[in-house]
PDB file of C-alpha atoms and ligand atoms in Angstrom:
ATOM      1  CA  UNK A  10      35.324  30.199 -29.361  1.00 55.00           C
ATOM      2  CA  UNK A  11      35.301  30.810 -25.800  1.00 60.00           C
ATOM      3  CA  UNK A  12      31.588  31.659 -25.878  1.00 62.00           C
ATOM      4  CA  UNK A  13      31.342  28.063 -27.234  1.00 60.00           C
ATOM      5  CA  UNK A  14      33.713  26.525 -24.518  1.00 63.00           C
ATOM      6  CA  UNK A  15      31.224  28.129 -21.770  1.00 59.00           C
ATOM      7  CA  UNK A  16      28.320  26.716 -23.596  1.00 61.00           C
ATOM      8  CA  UNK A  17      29.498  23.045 -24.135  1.00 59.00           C
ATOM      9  CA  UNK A  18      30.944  23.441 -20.289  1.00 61.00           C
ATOM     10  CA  UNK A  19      26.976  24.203 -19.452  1.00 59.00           C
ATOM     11  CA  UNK A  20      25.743  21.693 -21.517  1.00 58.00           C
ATOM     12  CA  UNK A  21      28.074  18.879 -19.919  1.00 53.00           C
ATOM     13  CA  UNK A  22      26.948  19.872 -16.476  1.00 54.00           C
ATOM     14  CA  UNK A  23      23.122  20.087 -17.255  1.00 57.00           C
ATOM     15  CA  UNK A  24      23.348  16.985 -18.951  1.00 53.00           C
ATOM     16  CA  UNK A  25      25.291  15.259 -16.317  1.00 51.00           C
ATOM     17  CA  UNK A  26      22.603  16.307 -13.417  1.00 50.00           C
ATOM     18  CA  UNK A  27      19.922  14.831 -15.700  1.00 48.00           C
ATOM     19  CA  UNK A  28      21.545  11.576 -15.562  1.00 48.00           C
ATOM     20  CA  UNK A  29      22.169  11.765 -12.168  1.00 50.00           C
ATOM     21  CA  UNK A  30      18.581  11.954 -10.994  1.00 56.00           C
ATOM     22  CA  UNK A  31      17.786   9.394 -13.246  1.00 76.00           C
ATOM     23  CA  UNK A  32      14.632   8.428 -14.904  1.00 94.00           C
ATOM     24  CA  UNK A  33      11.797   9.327 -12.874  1.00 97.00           C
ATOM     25  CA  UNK A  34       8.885   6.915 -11.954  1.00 97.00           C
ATOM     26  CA  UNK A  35       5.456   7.937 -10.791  1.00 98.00           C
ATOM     27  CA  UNK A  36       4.682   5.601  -8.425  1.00 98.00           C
ATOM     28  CA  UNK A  37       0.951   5.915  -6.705  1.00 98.00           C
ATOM     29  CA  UNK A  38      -0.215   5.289  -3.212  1.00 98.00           C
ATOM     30  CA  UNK A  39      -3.325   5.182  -1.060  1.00 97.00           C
ATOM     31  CA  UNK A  40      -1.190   7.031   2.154  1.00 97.00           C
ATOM     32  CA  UNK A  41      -3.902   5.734   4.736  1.00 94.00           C
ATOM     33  CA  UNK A  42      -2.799   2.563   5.449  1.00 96.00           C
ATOM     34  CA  UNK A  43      -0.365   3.232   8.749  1.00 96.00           C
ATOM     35  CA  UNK A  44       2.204   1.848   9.047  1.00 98.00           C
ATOM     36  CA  UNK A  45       2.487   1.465   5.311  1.00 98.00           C
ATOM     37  CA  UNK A  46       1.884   4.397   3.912  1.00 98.00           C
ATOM     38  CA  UNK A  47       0.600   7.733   5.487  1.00 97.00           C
ATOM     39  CA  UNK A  48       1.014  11.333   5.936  1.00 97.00           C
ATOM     40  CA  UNK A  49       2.700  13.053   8.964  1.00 96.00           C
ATOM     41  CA  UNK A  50       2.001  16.960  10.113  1.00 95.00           C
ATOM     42  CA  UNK A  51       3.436  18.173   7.177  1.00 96.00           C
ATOM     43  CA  UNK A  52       1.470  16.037   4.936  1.00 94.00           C
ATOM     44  CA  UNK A  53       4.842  14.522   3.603  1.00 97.00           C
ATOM     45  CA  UNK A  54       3.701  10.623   2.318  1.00 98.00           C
ATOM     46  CA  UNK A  55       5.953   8.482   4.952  1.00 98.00           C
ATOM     47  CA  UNK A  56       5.795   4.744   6.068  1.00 98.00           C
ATOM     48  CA  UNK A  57       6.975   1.262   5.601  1.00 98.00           C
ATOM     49  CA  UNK A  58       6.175   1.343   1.533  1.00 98.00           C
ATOM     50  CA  UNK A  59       7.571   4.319   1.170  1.00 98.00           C
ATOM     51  CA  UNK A  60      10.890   3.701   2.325  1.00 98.00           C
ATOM     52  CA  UNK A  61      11.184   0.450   0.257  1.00 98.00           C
ATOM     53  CA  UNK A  62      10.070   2.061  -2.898  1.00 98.00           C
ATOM     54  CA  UNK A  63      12.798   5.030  -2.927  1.00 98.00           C
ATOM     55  CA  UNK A  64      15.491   2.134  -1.734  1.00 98.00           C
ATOM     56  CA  UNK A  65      14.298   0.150  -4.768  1.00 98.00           C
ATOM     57  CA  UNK A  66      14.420   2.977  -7.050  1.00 98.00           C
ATOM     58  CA  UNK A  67      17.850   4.427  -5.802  1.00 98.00           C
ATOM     59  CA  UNK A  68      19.425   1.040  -6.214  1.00 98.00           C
ATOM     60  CA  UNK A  69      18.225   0.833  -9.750  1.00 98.00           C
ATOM     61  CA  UNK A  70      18.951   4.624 -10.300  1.00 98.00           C
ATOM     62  CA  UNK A  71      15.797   5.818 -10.681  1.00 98.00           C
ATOM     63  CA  UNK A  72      13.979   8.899  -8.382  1.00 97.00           C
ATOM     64  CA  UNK A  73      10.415   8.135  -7.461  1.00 98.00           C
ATOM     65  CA  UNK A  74       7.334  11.202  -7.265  1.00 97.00           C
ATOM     66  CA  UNK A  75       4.566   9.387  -5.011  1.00 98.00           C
ATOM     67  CA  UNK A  76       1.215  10.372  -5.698  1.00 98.00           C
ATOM     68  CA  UNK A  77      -1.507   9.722  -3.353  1.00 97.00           C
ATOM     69  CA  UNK A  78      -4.860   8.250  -4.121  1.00 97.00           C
ATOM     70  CA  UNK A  79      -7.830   6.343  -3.234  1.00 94.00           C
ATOM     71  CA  UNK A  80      -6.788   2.517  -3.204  1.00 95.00           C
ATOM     72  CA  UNK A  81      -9.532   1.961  -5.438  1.00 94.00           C
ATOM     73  CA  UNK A  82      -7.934   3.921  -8.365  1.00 97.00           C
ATOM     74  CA  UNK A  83      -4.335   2.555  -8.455  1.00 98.00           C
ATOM     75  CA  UNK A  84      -5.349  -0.476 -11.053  1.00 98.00           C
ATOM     76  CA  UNK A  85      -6.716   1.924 -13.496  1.00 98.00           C
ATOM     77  CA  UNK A  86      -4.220   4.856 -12.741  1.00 98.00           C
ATOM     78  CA  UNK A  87      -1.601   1.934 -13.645  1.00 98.00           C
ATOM     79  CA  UNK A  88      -3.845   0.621 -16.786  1.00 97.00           C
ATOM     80  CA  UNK A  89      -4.324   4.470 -18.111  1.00 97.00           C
ATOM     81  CA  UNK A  90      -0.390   5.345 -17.686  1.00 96.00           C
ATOM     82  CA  UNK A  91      -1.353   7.955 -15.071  1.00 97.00           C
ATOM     83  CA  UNK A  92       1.346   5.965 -12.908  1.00 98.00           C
ATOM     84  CA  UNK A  93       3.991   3.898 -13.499  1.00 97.00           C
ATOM     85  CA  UNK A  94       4.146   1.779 -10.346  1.00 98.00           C
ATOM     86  CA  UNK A  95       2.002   1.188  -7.485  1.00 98.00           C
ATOM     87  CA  UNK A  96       2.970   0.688  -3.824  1.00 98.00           C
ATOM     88  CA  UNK A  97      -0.140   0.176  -1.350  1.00 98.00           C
ATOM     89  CA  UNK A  98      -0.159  -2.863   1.089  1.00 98.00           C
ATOM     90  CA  UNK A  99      -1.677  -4.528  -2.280  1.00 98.00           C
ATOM     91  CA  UNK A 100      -2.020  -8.149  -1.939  1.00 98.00           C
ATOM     92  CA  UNK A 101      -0.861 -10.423  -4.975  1.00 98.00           C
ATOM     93  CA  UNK A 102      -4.429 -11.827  -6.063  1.00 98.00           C
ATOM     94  CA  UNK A 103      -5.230 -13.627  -9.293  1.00 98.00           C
ATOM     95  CA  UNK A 104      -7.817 -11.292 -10.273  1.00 97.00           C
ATOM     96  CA  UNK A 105      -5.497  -8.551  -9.905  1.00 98.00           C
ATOM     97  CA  UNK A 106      -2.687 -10.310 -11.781  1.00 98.00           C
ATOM     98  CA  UNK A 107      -4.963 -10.432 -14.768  1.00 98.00           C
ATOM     99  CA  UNK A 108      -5.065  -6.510 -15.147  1.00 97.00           C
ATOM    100  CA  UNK A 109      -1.485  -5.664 -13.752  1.00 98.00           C
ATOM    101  CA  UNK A 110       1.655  -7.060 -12.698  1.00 98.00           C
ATOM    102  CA  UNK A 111       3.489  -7.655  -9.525  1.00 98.00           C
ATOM    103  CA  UNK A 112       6.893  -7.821  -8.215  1.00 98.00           C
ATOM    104  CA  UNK A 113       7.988 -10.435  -5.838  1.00 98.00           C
ATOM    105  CA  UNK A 114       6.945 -10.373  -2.493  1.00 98.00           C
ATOM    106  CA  UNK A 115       8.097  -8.327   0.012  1.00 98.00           C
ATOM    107  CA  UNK A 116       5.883  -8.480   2.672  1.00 98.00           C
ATOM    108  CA  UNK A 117       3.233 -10.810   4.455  1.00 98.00           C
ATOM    109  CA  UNK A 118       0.365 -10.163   5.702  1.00 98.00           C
ATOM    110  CA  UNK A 119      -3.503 -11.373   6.480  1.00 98.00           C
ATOM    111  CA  UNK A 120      -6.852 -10.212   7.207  1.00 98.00           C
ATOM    112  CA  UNK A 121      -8.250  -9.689  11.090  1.00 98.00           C
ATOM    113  CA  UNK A 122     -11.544  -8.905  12.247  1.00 98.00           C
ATOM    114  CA  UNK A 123     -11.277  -5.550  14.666  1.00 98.00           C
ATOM    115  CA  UNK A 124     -13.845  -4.524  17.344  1.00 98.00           C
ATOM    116  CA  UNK A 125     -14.584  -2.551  20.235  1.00 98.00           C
ATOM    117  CA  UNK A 126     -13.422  -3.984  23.445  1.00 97.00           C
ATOM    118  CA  UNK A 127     -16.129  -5.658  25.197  1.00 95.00           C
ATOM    119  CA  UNK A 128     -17.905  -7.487  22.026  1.00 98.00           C
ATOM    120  CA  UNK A 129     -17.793 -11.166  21.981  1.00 97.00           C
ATOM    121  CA  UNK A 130     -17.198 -13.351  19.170  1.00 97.00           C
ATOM    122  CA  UNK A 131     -15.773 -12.075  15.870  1.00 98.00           C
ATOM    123  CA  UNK A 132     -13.491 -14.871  16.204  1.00 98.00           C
ATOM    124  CA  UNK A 133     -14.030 -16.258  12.378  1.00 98.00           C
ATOM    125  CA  UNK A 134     -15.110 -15.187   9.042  1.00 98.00           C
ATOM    126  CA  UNK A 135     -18.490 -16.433   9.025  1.00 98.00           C
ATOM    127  CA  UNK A 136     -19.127 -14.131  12.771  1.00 98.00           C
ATOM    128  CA  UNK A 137     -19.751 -11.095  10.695  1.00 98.00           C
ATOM    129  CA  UNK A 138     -23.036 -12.641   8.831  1.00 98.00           C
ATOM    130  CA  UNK A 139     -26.263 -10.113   9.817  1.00 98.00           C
ATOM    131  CA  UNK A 140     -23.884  -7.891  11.067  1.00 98.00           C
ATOM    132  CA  UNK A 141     -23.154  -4.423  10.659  1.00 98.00           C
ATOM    133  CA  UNK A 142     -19.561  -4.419   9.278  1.00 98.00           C
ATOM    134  CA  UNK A 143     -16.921  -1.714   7.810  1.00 98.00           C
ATOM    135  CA  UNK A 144     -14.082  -2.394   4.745  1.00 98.00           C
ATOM    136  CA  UNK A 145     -12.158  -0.802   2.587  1.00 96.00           C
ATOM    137  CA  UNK A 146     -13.746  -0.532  -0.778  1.00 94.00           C
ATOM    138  CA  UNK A 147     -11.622  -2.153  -3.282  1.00 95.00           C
ATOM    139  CA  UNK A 148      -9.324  -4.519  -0.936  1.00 97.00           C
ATOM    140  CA  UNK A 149      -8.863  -8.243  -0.463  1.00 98.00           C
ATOM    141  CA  UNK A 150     -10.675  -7.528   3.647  1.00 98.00           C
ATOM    142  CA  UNK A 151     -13.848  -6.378   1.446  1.00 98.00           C
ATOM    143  CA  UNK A 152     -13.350  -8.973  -0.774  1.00 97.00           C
ATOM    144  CA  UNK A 153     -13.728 -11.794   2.121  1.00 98.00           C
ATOM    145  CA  UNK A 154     -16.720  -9.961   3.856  1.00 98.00           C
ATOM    146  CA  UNK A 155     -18.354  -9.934   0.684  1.00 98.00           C
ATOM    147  CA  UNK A 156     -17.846 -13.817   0.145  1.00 98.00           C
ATOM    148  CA  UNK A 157     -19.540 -14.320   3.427  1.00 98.00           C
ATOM    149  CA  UNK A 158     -22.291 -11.803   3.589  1.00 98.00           C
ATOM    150  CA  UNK A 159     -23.169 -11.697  -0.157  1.00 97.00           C
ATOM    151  CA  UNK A 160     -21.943  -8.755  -2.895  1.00 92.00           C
ATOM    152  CA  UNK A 161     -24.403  -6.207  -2.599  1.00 92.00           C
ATOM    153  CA  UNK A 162     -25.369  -6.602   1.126  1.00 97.00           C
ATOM    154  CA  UNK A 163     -26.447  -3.228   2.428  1.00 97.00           C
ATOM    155  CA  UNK A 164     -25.013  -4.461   6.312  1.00 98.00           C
ATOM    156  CA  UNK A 165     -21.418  -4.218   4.524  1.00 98.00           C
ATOM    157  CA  UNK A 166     -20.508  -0.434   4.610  1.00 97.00           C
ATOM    158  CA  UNK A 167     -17.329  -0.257   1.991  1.00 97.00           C
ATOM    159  CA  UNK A 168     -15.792   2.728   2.592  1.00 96.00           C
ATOM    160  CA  UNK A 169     -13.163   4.788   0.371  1.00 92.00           C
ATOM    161  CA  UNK A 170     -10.819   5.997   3.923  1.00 91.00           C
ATOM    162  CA  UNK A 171      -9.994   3.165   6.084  1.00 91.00           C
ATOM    163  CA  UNK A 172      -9.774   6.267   8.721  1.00 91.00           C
ATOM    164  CA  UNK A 173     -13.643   6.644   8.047  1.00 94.00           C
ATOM    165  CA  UNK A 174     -14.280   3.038   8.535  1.00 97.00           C
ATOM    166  CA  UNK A 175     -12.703   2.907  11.736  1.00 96.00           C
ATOM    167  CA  UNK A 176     -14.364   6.258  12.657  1.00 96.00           C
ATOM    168  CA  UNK A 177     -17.721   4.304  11.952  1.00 98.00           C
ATOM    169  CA  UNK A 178     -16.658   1.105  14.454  1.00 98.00           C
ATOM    170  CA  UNK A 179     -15.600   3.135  17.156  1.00 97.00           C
ATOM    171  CA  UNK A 180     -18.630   5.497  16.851  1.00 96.00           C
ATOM    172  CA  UNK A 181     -20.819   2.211  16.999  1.00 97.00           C
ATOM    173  CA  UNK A 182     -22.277   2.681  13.488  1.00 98.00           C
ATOM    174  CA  UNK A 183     -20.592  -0.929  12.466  1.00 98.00           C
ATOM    175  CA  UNK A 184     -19.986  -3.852  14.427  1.00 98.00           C
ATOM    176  CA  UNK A 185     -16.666  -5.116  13.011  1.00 98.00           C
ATOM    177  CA  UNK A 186     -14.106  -4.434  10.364  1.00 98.00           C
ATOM    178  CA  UNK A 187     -12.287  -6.541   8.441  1.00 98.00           C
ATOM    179  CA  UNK A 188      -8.475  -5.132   7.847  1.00 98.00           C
ATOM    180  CA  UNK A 189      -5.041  -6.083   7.005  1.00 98.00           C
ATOM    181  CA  UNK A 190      -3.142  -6.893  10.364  1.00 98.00           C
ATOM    182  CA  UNK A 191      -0.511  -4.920  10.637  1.00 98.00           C
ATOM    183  CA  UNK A 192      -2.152  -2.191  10.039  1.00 97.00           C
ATOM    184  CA  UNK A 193      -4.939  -3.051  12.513  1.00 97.00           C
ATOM    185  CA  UNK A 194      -1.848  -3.092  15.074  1.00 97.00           C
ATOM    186  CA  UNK A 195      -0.745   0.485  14.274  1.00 96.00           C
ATOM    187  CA  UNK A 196      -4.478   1.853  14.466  1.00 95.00           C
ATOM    188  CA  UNK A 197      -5.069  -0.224  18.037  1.00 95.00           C
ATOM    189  CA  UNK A 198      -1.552   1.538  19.167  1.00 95.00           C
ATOM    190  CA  UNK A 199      -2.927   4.764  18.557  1.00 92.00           C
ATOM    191  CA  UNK A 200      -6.879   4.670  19.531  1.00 92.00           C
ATOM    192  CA  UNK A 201      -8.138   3.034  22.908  1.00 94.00           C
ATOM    193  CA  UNK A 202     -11.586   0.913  22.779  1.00 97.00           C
ATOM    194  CA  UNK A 203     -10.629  -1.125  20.157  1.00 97.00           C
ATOM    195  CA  UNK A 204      -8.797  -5.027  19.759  1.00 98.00           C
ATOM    196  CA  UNK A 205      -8.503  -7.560  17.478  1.00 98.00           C
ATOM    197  CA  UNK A 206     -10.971 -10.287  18.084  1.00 98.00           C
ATOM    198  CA  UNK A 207      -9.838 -13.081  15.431  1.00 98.00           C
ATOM    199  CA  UNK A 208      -6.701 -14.891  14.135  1.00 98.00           C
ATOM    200  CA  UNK A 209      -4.925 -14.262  11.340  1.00 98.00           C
ATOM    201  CA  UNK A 210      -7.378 -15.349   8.529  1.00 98.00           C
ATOM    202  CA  UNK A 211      -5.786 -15.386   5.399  1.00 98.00           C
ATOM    203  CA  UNK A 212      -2.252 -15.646   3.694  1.00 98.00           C
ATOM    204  CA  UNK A 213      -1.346 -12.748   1.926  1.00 98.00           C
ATOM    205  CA  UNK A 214       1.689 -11.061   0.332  1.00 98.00           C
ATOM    206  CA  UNK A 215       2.249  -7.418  -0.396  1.00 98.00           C
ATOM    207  CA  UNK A 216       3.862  -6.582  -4.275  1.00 98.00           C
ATOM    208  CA  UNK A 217       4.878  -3.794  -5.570  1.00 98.00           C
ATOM    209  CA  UNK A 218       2.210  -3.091  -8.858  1.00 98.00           C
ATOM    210  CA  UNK A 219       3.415  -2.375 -12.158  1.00 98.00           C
ATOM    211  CA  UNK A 220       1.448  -1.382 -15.468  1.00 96.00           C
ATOM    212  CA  UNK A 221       0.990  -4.623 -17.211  1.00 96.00           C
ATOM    213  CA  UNK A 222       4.027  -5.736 -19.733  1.00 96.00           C
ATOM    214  CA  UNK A 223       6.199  -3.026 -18.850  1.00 97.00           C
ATOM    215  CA  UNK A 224       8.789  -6.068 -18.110  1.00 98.00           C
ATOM    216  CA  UNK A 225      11.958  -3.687 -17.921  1.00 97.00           C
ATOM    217  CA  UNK A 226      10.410  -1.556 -15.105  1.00 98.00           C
ATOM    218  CA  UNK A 227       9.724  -4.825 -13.330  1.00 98.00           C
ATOM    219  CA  UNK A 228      12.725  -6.270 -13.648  1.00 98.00           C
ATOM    220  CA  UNK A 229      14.110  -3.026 -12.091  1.00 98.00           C
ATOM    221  CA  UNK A 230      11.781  -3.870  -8.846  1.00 98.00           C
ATOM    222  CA  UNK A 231      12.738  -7.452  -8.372  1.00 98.00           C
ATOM    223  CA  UNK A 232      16.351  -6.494  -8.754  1.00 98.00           C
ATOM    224  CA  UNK A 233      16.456  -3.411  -6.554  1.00 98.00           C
ATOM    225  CA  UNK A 234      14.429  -5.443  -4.123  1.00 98.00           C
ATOM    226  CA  UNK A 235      16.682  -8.117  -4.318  1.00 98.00           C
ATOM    227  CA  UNK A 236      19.536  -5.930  -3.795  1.00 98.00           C
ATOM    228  CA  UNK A 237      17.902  -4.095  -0.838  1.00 98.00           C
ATOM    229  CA  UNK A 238      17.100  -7.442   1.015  1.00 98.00           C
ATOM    230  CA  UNK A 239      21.099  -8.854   0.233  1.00 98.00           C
ATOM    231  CA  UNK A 240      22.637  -5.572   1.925  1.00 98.00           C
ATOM    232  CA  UNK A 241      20.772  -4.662   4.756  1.00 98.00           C
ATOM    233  CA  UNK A 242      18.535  -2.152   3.618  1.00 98.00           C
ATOM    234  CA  UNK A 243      15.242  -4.123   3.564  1.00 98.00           C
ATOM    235  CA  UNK A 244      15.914  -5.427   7.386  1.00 98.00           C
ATOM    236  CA  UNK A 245      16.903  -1.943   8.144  1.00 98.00           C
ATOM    237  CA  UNK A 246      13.000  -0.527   7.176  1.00 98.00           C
ATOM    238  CA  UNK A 247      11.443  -3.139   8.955  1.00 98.00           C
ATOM    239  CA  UNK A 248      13.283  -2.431  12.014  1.00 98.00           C
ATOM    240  CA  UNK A 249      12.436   1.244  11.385  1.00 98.00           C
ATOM    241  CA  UNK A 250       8.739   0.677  10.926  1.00 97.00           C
ATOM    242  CA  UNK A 251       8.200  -2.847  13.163  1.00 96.00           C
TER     243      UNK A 251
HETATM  244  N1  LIG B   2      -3.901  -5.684   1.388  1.00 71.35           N
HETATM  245  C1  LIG B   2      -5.218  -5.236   1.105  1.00 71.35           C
HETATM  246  C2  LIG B   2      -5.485  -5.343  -0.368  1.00 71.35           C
HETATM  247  O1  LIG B   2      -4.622  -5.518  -1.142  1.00 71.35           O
HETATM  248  C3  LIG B   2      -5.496  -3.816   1.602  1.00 71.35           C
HETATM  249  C4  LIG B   2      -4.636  -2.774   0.953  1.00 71.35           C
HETATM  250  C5  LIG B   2      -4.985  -1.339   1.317  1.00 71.35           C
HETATM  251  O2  LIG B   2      -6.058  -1.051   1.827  1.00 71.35           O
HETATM  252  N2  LIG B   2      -4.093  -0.417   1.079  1.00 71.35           N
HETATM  253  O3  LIG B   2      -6.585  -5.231  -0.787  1.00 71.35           O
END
């Protein structure tokens, strides 16, 4: 009987510590994207996404294991159930929306064209026709070069690191890259030579990406997020990463 007792006492107290953690979601990441999403010494994934996904999660009690990837991959690592969520700096699109969904909102953003200090122009879309120019292969900034310069241009270098691309700019092997904004601010605050040479040229909004129809995991997002932005939290992580 006592051996019993012991047993069901174990069983109560694994069982609890299960439901304590939670469900866990697999949620992938492209951790090159500074201020978004990146790795420090330690290679530990930190940034802006980061810290909005595990508030999200905790709120909804769910734990998160991030996976890091190339941005290119997340769609079909969501479509193939190698993930179950997706946080990136991925812009809601159309095109997207058709193979995946997409929480609210939760942050804005917009392309830029970045250059070395000391070229001229670059000051619109249209600048970087005949030109050498670097993007991110996969993202809305390679999407707009593209629309400009024509799909399989060989002067558009689409590149799977945005590290690599602006490697290639400062080196002088492109011209100009096309880039989300805030990110283009956290590269320019770490490497000299550089600036950004055009206004903000798009409207865009950043959503966290779930596998299509799993409607009970996105409800979870829009409610954590919902939650995080009513009590603080959400300010909070901007303020940490802004
Ligand atoms: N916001 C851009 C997009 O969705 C870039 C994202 C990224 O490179 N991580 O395509």
């Amino acid at each position: 009987m006592k051996k019993f007792a012991l047993l069901l006492a174990m069983f109560v107290v694994a069982f609890g510590m299960v439901a304590q953690a939670g469900q866990q979601i697999i949620v992938g990441t492209n951790a090159e994207f500074m201020p978004f999403e990146f790795t420090d010494d330690d290679n530990n994934i930190i940034g802006f996404d980061i810290d909005i996904i595990k508030a999200v999660a905790k709120e909804e009690g769910l734990s998160v294991r991030m996976h890091n990837q190339s941005f290119d991959t997340l769609i079909e690592g969501l479509e193939t159930g190698k993930i179950d969520a997706a946080i990136s700096g991925m812009t809601i699109t159309e095109a997207r929306k058709e193979k995946v969904d997409f929480s609210e909102p939760y942050y804005n953003a917009a392309q830029v064209i970045v250059v070395r200090d000391g070229t001229e122009g670059f000051t619109k879309i249209e600048d970087i026709v005949g030109k050498k120019i670097g993007v991110q292969l996969g993202t809305t900034g390679a999407l707009m070069a593209e629309e400009v310069m024509g799909e399989d241009n060989s002067d558009l270098k689409q590149l799977r690191k945005y590290n690599m691309v602006f490697t290639d700019l400062k080196n002088g092997r492109t011209e100009a890259v096309v880039v989300d904004k805030p990110v283009a601010e956290a590269y320019l605050k770490q490497v000299d030579g550089l600036k950004i040479s055009s206004p903000p040229m798009s409207e865009e909004q950043y959503g966290i990406v779930i596998k299509k129809g799993n409607k009970e995991l996105l409800d979870k997002m829009n409610s954590g997020l919902a939650k995080i932005r009513a009590n603080g939290e959400y300010d909070r992580i901007v303020e940490k990463w802004f």
